[in-house]
Coordinates of C-alpha atoms and ligand atoms in Angstrom, one line a residue:
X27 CA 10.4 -27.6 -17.6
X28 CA 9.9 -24.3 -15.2
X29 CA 8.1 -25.2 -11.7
X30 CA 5.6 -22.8 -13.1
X31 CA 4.6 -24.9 -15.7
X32 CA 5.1 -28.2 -13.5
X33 CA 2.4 -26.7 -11.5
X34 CA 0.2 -26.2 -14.1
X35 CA 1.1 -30.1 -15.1
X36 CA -0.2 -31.3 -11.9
X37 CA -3.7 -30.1 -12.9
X38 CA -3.3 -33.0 -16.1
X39 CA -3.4 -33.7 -19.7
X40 CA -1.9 -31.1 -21.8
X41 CA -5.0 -29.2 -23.0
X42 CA -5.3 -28.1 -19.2
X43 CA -1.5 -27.0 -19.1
X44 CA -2.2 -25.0 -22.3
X45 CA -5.5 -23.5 -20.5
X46 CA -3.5 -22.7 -17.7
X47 CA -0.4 -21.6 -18.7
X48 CA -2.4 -18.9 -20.6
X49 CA -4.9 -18.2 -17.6
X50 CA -3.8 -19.0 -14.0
X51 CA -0.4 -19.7 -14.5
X52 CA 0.4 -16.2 -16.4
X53 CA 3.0 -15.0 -15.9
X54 CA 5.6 -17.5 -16.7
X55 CA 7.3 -16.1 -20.0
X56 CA 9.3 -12.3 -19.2
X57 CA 10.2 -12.7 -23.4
X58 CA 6.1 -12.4 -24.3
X59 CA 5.6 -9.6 -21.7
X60 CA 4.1 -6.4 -24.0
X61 CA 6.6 -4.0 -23.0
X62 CA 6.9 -0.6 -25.4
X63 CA 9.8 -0.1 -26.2
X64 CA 10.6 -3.5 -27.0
X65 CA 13.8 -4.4 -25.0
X66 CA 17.4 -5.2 -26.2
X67 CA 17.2 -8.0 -24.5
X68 CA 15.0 -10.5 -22.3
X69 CA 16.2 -13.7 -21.0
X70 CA 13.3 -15.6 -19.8
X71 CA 13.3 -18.1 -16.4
X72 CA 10.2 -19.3 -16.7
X73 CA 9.2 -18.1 -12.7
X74 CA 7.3 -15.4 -10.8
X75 CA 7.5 -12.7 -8.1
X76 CA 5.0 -12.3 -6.3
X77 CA 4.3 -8.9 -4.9
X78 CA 2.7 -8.9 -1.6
X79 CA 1.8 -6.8 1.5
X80 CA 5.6 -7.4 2.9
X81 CA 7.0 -5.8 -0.1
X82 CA 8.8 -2.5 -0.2
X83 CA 11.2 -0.7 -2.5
X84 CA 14.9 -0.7 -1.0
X85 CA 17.2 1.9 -2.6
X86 CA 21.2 1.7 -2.2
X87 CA 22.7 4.3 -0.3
X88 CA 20.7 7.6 1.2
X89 CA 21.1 8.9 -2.5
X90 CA 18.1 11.4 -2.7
X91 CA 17.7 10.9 -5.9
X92 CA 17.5 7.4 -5.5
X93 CA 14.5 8.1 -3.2
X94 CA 13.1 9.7 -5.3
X95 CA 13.2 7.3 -8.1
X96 CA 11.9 4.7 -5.3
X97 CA 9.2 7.5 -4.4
X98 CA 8.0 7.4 -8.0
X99 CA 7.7 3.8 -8.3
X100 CA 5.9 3.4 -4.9
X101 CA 3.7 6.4 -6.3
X102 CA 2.7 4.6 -9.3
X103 CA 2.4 0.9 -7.6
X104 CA 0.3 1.8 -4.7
X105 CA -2.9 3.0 -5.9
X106 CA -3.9 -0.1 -7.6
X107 CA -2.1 -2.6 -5.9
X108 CA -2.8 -1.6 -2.3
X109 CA 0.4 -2.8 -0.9
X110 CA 1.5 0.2 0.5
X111 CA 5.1 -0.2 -0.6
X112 CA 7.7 1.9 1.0
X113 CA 10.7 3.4 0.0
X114 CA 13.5 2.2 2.5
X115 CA 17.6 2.4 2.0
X116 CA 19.8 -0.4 2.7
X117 CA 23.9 -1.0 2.2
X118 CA 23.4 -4.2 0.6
X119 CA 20.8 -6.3 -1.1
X120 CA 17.4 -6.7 0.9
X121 CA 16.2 -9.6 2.5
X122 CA 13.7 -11.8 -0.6
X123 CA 10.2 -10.2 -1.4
X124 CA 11.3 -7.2 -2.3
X125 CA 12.7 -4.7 -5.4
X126 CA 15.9 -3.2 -4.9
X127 CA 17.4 -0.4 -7.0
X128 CA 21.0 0.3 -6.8
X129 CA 24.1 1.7 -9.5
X130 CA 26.2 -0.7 -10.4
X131 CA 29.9 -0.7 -11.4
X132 CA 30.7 0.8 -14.2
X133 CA 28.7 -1.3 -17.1
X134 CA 29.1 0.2 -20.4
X135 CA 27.1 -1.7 -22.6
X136 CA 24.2 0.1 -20.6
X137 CA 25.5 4.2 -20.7
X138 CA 23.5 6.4 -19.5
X139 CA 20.6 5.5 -19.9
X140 CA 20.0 1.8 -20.0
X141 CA 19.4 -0.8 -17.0
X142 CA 19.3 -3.8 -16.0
X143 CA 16.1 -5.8 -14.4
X144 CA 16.9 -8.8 -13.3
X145 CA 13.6 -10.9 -11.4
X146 CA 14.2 -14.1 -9.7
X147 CA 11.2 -15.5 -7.4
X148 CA 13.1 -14.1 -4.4
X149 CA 13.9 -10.1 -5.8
X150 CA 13.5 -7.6 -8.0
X151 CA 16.5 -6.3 -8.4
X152 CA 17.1 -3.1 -10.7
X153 CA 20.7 -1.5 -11.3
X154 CA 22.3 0.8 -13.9
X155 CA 25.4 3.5 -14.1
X156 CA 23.2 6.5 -13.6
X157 CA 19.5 7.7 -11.9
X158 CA 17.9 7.8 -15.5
X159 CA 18.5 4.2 -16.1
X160 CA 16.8 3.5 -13.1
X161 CA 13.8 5.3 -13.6
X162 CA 13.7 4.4 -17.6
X163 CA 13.8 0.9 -15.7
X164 CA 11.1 1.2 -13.3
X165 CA 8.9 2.0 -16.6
X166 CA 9.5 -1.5 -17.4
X167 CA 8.8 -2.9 -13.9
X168 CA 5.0 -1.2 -14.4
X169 CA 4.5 -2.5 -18.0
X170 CA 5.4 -6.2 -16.8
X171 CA 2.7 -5.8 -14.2
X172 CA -1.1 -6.5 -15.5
X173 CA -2.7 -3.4 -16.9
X174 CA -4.9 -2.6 -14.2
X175 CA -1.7 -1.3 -12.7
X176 CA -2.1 1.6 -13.8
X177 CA -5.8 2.5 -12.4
X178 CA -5.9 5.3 -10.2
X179 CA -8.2 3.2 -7.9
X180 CA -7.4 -0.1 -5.7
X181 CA -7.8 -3.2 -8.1
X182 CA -8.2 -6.9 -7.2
X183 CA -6.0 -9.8 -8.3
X184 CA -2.7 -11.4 -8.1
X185 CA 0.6 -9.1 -8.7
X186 CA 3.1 -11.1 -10.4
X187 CA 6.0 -10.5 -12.8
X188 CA 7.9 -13.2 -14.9
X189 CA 10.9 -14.5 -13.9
X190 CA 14.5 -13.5 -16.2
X191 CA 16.6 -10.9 -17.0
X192 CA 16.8 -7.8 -18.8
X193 CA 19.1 -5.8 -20.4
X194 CA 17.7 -2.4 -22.0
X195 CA 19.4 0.6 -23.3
X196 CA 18.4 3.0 -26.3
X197 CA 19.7 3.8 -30.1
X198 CA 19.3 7.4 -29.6
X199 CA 20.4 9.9 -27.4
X200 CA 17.4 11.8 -28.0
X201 CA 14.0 10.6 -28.1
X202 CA 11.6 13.6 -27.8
X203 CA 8.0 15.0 -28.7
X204 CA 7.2 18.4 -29.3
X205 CA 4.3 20.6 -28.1
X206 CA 2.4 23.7 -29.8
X207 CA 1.8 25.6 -27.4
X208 CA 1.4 28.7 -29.5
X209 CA -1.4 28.1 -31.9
X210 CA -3.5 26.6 -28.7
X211 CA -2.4 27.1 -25.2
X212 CA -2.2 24.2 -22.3
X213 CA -2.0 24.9 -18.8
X214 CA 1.0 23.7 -16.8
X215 CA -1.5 20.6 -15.6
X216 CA -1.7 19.4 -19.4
X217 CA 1.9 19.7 -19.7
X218 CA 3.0 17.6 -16.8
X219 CA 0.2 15.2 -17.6
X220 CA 2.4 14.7 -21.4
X221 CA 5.5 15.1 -19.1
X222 CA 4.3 11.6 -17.3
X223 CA 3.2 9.9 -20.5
X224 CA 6.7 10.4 -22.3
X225 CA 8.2 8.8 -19.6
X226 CA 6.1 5.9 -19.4
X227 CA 7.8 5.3 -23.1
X228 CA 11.1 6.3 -21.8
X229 CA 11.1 9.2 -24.1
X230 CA 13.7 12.2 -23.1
X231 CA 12.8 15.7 -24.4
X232 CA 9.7 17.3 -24.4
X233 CA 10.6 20.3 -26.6
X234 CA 7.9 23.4 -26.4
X235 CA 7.0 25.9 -29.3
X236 CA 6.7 29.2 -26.9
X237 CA 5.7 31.8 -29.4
X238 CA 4.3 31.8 -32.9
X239 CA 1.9 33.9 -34.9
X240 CA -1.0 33.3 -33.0
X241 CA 0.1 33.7 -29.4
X242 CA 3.8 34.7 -27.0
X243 CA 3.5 32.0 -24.6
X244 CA 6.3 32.6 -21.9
X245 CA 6.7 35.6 -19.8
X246 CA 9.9 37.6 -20.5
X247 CA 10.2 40.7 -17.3
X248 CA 12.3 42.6 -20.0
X249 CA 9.5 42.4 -22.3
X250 CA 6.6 42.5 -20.7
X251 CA 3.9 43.2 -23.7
X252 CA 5.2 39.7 -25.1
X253 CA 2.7 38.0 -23.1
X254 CA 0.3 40.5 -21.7
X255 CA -0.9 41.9 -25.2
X256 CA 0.6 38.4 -27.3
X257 CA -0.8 35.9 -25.1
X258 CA -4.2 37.1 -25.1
X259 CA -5.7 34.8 -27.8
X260 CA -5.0 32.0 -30.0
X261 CA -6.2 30.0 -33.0
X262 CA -10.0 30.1 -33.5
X263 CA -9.7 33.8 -30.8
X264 CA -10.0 31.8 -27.9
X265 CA -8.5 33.2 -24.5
X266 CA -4.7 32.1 -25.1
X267 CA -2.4 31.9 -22.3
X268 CA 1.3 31.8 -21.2
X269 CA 3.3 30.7 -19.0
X270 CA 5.2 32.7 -16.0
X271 CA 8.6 32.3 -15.6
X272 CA 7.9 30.1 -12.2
X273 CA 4.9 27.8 -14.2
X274 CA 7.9 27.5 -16.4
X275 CA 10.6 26.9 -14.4
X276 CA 7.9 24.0 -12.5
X277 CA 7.7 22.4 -15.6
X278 CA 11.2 22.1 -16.1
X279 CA 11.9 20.7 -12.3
X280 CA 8.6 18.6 -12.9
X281 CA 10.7 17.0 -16.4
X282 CA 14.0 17.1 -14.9
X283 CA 12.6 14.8 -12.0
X284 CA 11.3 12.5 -14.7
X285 CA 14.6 12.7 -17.1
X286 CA 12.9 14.7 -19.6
X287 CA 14.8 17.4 -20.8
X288 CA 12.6 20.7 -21.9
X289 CA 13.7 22.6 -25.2
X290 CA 12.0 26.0 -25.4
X291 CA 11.7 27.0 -28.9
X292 CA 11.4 30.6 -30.0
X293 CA 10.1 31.0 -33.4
X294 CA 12.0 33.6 -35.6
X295 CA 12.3 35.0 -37.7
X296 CA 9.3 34.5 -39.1
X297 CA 6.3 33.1 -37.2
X298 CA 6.7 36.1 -35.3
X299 CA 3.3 38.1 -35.3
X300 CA 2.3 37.7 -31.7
X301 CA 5.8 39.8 -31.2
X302 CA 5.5 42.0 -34.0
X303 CA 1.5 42.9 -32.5
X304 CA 2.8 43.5 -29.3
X305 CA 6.1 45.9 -30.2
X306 CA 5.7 47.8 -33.3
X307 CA 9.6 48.8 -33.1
X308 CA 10.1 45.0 -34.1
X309 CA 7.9 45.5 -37.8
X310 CA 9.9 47.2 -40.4
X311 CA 7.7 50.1 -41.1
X312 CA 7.4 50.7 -37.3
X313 CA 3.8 50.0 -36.7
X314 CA 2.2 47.1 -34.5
X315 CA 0.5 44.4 -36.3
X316 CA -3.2 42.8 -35.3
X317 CA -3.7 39.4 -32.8
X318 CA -3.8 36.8 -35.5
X319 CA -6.2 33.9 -34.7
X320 CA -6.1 32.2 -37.8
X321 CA -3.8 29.1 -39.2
X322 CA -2.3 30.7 -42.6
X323 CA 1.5 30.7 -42.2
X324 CA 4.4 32.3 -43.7
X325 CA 3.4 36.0 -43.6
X326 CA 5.3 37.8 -41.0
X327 CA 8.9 38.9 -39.8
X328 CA 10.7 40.6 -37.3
X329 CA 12.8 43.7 -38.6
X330 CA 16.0 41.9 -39.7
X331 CA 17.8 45.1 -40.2
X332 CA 17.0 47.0 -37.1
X333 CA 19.1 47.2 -34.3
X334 CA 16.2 46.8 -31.4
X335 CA 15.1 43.3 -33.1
X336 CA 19.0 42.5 -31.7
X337 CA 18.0 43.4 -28.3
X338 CA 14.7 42.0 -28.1
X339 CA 16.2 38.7 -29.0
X340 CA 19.2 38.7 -26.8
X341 CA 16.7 39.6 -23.8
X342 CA 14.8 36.7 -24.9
X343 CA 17.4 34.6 -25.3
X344 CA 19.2 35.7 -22.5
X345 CA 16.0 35.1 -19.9
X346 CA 15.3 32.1 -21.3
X347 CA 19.0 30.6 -21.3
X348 CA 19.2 31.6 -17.6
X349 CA 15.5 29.4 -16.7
X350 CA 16.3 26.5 -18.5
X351 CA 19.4 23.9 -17.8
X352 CA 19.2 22.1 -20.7
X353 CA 21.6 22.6 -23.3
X354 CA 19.5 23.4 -26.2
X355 CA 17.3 27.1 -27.5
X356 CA 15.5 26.1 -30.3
X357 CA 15.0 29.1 -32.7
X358 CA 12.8 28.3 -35.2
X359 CA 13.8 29.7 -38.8
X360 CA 11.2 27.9 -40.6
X361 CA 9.1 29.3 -43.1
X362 CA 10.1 32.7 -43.1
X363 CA 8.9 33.8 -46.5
X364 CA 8.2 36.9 -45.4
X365 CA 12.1 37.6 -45.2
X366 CA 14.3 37.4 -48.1
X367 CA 17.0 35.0 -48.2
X368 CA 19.6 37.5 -47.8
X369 CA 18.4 38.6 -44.8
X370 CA 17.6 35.0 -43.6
X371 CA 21.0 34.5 -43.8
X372 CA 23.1 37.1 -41.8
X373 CA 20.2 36.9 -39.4
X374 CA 20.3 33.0 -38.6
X375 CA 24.4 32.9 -38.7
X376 CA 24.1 36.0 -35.9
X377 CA 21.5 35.0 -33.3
X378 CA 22.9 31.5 -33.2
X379 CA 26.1 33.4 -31.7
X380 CA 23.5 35.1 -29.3
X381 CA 22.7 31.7 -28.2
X382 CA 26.2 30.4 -27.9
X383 CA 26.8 33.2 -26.0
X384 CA 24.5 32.6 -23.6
X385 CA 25.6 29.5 -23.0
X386 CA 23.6 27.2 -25.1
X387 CA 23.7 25.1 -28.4
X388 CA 21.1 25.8 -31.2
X389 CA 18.8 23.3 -32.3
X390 CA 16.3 25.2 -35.5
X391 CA 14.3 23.6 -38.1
X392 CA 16.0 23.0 -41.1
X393 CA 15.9 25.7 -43.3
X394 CA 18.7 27.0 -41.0
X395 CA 21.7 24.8 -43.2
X396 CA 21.0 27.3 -45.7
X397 CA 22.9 29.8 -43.2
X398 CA 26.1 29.1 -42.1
X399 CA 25.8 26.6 -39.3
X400 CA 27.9 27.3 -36.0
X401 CA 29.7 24.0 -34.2
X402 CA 26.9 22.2 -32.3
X403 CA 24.1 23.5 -34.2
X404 CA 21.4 20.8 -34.8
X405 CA 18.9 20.7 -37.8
X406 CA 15.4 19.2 -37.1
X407 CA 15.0 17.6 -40.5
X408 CA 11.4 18.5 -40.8
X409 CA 10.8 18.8 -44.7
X410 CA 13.4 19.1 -47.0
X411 CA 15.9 16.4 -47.3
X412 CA 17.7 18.8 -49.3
X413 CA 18.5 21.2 -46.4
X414 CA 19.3 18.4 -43.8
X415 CA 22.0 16.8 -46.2
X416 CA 23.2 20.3 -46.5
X417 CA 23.4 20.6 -42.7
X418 CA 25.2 17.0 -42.5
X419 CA 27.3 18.4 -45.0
X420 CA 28.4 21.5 -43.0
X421 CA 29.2 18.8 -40.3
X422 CA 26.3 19.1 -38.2
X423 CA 24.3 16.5 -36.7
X424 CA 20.2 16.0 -37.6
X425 CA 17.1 15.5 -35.6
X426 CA 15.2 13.5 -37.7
X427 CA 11.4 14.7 -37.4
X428 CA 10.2 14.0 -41.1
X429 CA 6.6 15.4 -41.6
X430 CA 5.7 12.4 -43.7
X431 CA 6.1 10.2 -40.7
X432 CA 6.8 11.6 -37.3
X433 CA 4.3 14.7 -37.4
X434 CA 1.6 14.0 -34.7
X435 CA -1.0 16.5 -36.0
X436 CA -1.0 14.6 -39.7
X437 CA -4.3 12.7 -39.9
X438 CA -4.5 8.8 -39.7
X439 CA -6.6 8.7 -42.6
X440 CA -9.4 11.1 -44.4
X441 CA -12.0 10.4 -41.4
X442 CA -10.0 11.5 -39.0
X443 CA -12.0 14.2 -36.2
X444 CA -8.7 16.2 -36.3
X445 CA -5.4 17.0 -37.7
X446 CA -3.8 18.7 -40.9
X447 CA -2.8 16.2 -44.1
X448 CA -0.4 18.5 -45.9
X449 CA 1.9 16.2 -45.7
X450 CA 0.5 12.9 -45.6
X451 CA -2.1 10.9 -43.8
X452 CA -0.2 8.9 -41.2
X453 CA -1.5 5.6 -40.0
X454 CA -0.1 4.1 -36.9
X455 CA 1.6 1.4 -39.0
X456 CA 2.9 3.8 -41.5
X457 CA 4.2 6.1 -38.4
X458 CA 5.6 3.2 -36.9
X459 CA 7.5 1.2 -40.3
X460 CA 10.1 4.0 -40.7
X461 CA 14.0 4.1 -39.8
X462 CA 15.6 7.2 -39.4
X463 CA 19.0 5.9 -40.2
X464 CA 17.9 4.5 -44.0
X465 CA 15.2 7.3 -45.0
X466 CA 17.5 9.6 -46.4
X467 CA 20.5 7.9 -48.3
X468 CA 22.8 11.3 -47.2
X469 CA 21.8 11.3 -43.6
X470 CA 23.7 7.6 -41.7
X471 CA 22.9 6.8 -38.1
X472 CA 26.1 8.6 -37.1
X473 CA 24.8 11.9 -38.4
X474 CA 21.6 11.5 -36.5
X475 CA 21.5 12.8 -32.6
X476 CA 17.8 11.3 -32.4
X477 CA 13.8 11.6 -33.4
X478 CA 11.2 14.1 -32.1
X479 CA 7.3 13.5 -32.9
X480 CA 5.8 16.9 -33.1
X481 CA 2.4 17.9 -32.1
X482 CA 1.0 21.5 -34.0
X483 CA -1.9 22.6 -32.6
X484 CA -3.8 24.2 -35.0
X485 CA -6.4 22.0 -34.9
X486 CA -6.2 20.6 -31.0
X487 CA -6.8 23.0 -28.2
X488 CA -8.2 20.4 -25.3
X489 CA -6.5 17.4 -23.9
X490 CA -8.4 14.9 -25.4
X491 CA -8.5 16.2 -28.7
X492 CA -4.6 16.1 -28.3
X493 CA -4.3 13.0 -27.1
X494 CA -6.5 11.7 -30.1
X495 CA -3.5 12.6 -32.7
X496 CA -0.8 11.8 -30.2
X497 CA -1.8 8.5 -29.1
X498 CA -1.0 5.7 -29.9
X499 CA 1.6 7.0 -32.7
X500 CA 3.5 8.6 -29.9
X501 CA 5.0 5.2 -28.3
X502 CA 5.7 3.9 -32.0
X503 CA 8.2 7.5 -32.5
X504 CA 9.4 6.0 -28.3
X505 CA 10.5 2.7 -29.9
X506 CA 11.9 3.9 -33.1
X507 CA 14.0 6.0 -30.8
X508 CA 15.0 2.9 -28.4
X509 CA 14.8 -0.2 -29.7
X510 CA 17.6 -1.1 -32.6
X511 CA 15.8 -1.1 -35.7
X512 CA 16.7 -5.2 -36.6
X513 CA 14.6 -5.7 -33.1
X514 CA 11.4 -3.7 -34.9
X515 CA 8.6 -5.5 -37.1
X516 CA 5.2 -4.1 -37.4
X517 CA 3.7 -7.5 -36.6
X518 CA 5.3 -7.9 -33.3
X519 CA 4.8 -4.3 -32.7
X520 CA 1.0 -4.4 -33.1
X521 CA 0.0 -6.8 -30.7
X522 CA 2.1 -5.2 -28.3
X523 CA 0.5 -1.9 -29.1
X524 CA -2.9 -4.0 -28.3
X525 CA -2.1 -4.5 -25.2
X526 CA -1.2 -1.3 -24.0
X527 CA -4.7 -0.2 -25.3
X528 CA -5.7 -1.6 -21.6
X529 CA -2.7 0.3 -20.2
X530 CA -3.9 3.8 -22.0
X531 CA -7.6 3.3 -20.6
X532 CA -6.6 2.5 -17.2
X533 CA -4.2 6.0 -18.0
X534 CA -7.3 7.5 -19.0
X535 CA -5.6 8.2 -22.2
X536 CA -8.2 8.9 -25.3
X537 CA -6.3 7.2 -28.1
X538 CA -7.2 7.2 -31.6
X539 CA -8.6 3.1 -31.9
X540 CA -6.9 2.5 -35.2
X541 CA -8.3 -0.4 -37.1
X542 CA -4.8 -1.6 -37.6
X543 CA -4.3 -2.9 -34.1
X544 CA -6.0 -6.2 -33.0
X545 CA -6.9 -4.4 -29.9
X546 CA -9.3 -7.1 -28.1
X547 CA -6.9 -9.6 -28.3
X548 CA -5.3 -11.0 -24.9
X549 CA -2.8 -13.4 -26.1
X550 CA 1.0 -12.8 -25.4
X551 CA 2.9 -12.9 -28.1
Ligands
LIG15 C1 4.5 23.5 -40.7 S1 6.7 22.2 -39.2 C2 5.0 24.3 -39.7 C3 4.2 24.7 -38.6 C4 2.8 24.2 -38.8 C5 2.8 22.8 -39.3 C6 1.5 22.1 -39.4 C7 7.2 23.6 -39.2 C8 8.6 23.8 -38.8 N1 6.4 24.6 -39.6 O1 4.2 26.1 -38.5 O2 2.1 24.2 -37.6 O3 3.4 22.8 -40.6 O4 1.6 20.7 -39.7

């Protein structure tokens, strides 16, 4: 029997240990903690650590980075707890009351990215191989803290976290959400905002769509029209927007802070109007196209036999490459009826040398296995399971983002306020009861590099009405990408997911309040 519970025995007959095991004695069991992504594994000890006013966050070694993981934690804690934790360093573990984050020797069950959290009643103690497993662990520290932990606003109460052990590391590589940026444009502030919520659910790429028919959405100094005359407007002729090169390069510092790697994705050949309106070299017939503020899609193309369209895309590509240190340009090649195959072709197998030669691997949707794929190039398997098993069978690997299933702009059902259904209505359980390894018999784990929920904005152009598609589908797509699918059951997963309805209020989050999820309900399970 845990002292917890002995405590609670003291008090007398059982009914009272049951009352307060679930009420004043919480928290005694780490294993019924409502974390999202569900854990590899939690050992429970049946204890608590109590955070108090003497508690600060010690990191090993002067490691910057370190401090700045600490900084984040301290960041997130303090508001609401009022304990005015502080980041300190230390040599060696730190005297009992506080958290300690430190690497640890070389533990390769974890990689890169997992950790370990181990809480006795004495310290928290956090270590992994590298920084990101720190800070994917310090996510975990906040969602075993009661909800209110996340209000921007002192809160009152007790700040405990169950005693035990846990070891945490993810399935995929790449666990990622995509952005529209094109059809509606948000601001740097609405980007970081998204930036802070994928990391919350330990999610690692945040991949933008920069230009598209409606809108050129990142400043290239070679090409200046791109965004001055292309950004102007957007879906439904609104005022548009785009991004400088330094907005952009502070969104990638802002991500690489939080381990979120940016993939800027240039849409070509087709999806290509807000180019082809702001260059008429680019259009076959030499003359500039209108601003396009509608949704229609599949009706333009850049000039695939014309010379300049090689130099505009190698500036592009070239500018971009140098601004962003990920290893991934995403460019596009879906839906291009407006070209003919046989263009298609040449011109897919020849800017994906443009990338490589700039340094970078190509990621593209996957109409791009009908071309000949280069070594490295990835297919976002989007629509046709046809065209991903072609791409596995060129050798390449697959980034699983089925419409059916991962697209955040789909509906939840036919009374939903926004979103497309072309390709399904997605519920959050259907969204969540999927493996990417078993959808498609040709495509195994081993051909898969990850999963990446994307979010088209035809439909969304504020915050809120964003968040309404995105959440709370978005941290089903984070565990699918984490947790080992054997660990996953809908069940379990929903009353988890009820929990962090609190969580995403006190985050100010304005989540879709599906039917499906018992959302009032308090008990741990
Ligand atoms: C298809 S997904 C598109 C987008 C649309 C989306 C709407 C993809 C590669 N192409 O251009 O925005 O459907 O759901």
């Amino acid at each position: 029997m845990t002292q917890t519970k002995l405590k609670c025995l003291a008090f007398g007959g059982l009914f009272l240990t049951v009352i307060f095991s679930q009420m004043a004695c919480k928290p005694t069991d780490l294993s019924k903690e409502n974390m999202i992504p569900k854990p590899v594994s939690v050992v429970s000890e049946g204890g608590e650590f109590n955070l108090t006013d003497q508690t600060d966050i010690y990191v090993q070694g002067e490691s910057a980075e370190l401090k700045q993981i600490g900084q984040y934690l301290a960041d997130k804690l303090n508001p609401s707890t009022g304990k005015g934790l502080e980041v300190k360093t230390t040599d060696k573990a730190p005297e009992q009351g506080n958290i300690y984050l430190s690497l640890s020797e070389n533990d390769s069950e974890l990689g890169d990215e997992g950790y370990q959290l181990k809480i006795t009643d004495k310290l928290v103690s956090l270590t992994a191989n590298k920084p990101a497993g720190l800070f994917h662990g310090i996510q975990t520290i906040r969602q075993i803290l009661p909800a209110k932990v996340e209000m921007a606003s002192a809160q009152k109460g007790s700040w405990k976290l169950a005693t035990g052990t846990i070891r945490d590391y993810p399935v995929y590589g790449y666990r990622g959400a995509m952005l529209d940026v094109a059809r509606h444009f948000f601001g740097v502030d609405d980007v970081k905002n998204y930036i802070d919520q994928l990391a919350y659910y330990k999610m690692n790429v945040l991949h933008l769509h920069l230009s598209d028919d409606q809108g050129w959405r990142i400043e290239i100094k070679s090409w200046p029209n791109l965004t001055a005359h292309g950004g102007k407007t957007e879906v439904g002729g609104g005022e548009g927007g785009f991004y400088t090169q330094e907005q952009y390069s502070d969104i990638v510092k802002y991500a690489q802070d939080r381990y979120i790697n940016i993939i800027p994705e240039i849409d070509m050949p087709g999806h290509t109007n807000a180019a082809l309106a702001s260059y008429p070299e680019l259009n076959e017939n030499g003359k500039a196209t209108e601003l396009y503020t509608g949704t229609e899609v599949g009706f333009s193309t850049l000039a695939t036999h014309k010379e300049v369209t090689y130099k505009f895309i190698d500036d592009v590509i070239r500018e971009l490459a140098a601004l962003t240190p990920g290893e991934y340009l995403h460019i596009g090649g879906d839906e291009s009826h407006a070209t003919k195959i046989e263009d298609y072709i040449p011109f897919m197998n020849r800017v994906q040398d443009m990338v490589i030669a700039h340094g970078k691997k190509v990621l593209a949707w996957d109409e791009i296995a009908l071309a000949t794929l280069k070594p490295n190039t990835v297919v976002q398997y989007w629509a046709k399971a046809e065209n991903a098993t072609k791409g596995v069978a060129q050798g390449a690997k697959v980034l699983m983002s089925p419409a059916k299933n991962a697209y955040l702009d789909m509906q939840y059902d036919s009374t939903s306020t926004y979103g497309l259904h072309w390709a399904a209505y997605i519920e959050v359980d259907k969204g969540y009861n999927w493996d990417p390894a078993t959808l498609v018999p040709e495509i195994k784990k081993e051909n898969i590099i990850g999963i990446e929920a994307p979010l088209w904005s035809e439909t969304v152009g504020a915050r809120q009405e964003a968040e309404y598609l995105i959440f709370p589908r978005l941290l089903g797509y984070a565990e699918i990408g984490w947790t080992p699918a054997e660990l996953r059951n809908w069940d379990n997963y929903k009353v988890r997911l009820a929990n962090h309805g609190e969580r995403m209020k006190a985050m100010n989050i304005a989540f879709f309040p599906s039917k499906l999820v018992p959302w009032n309900t308090t008990a741990k399970k």
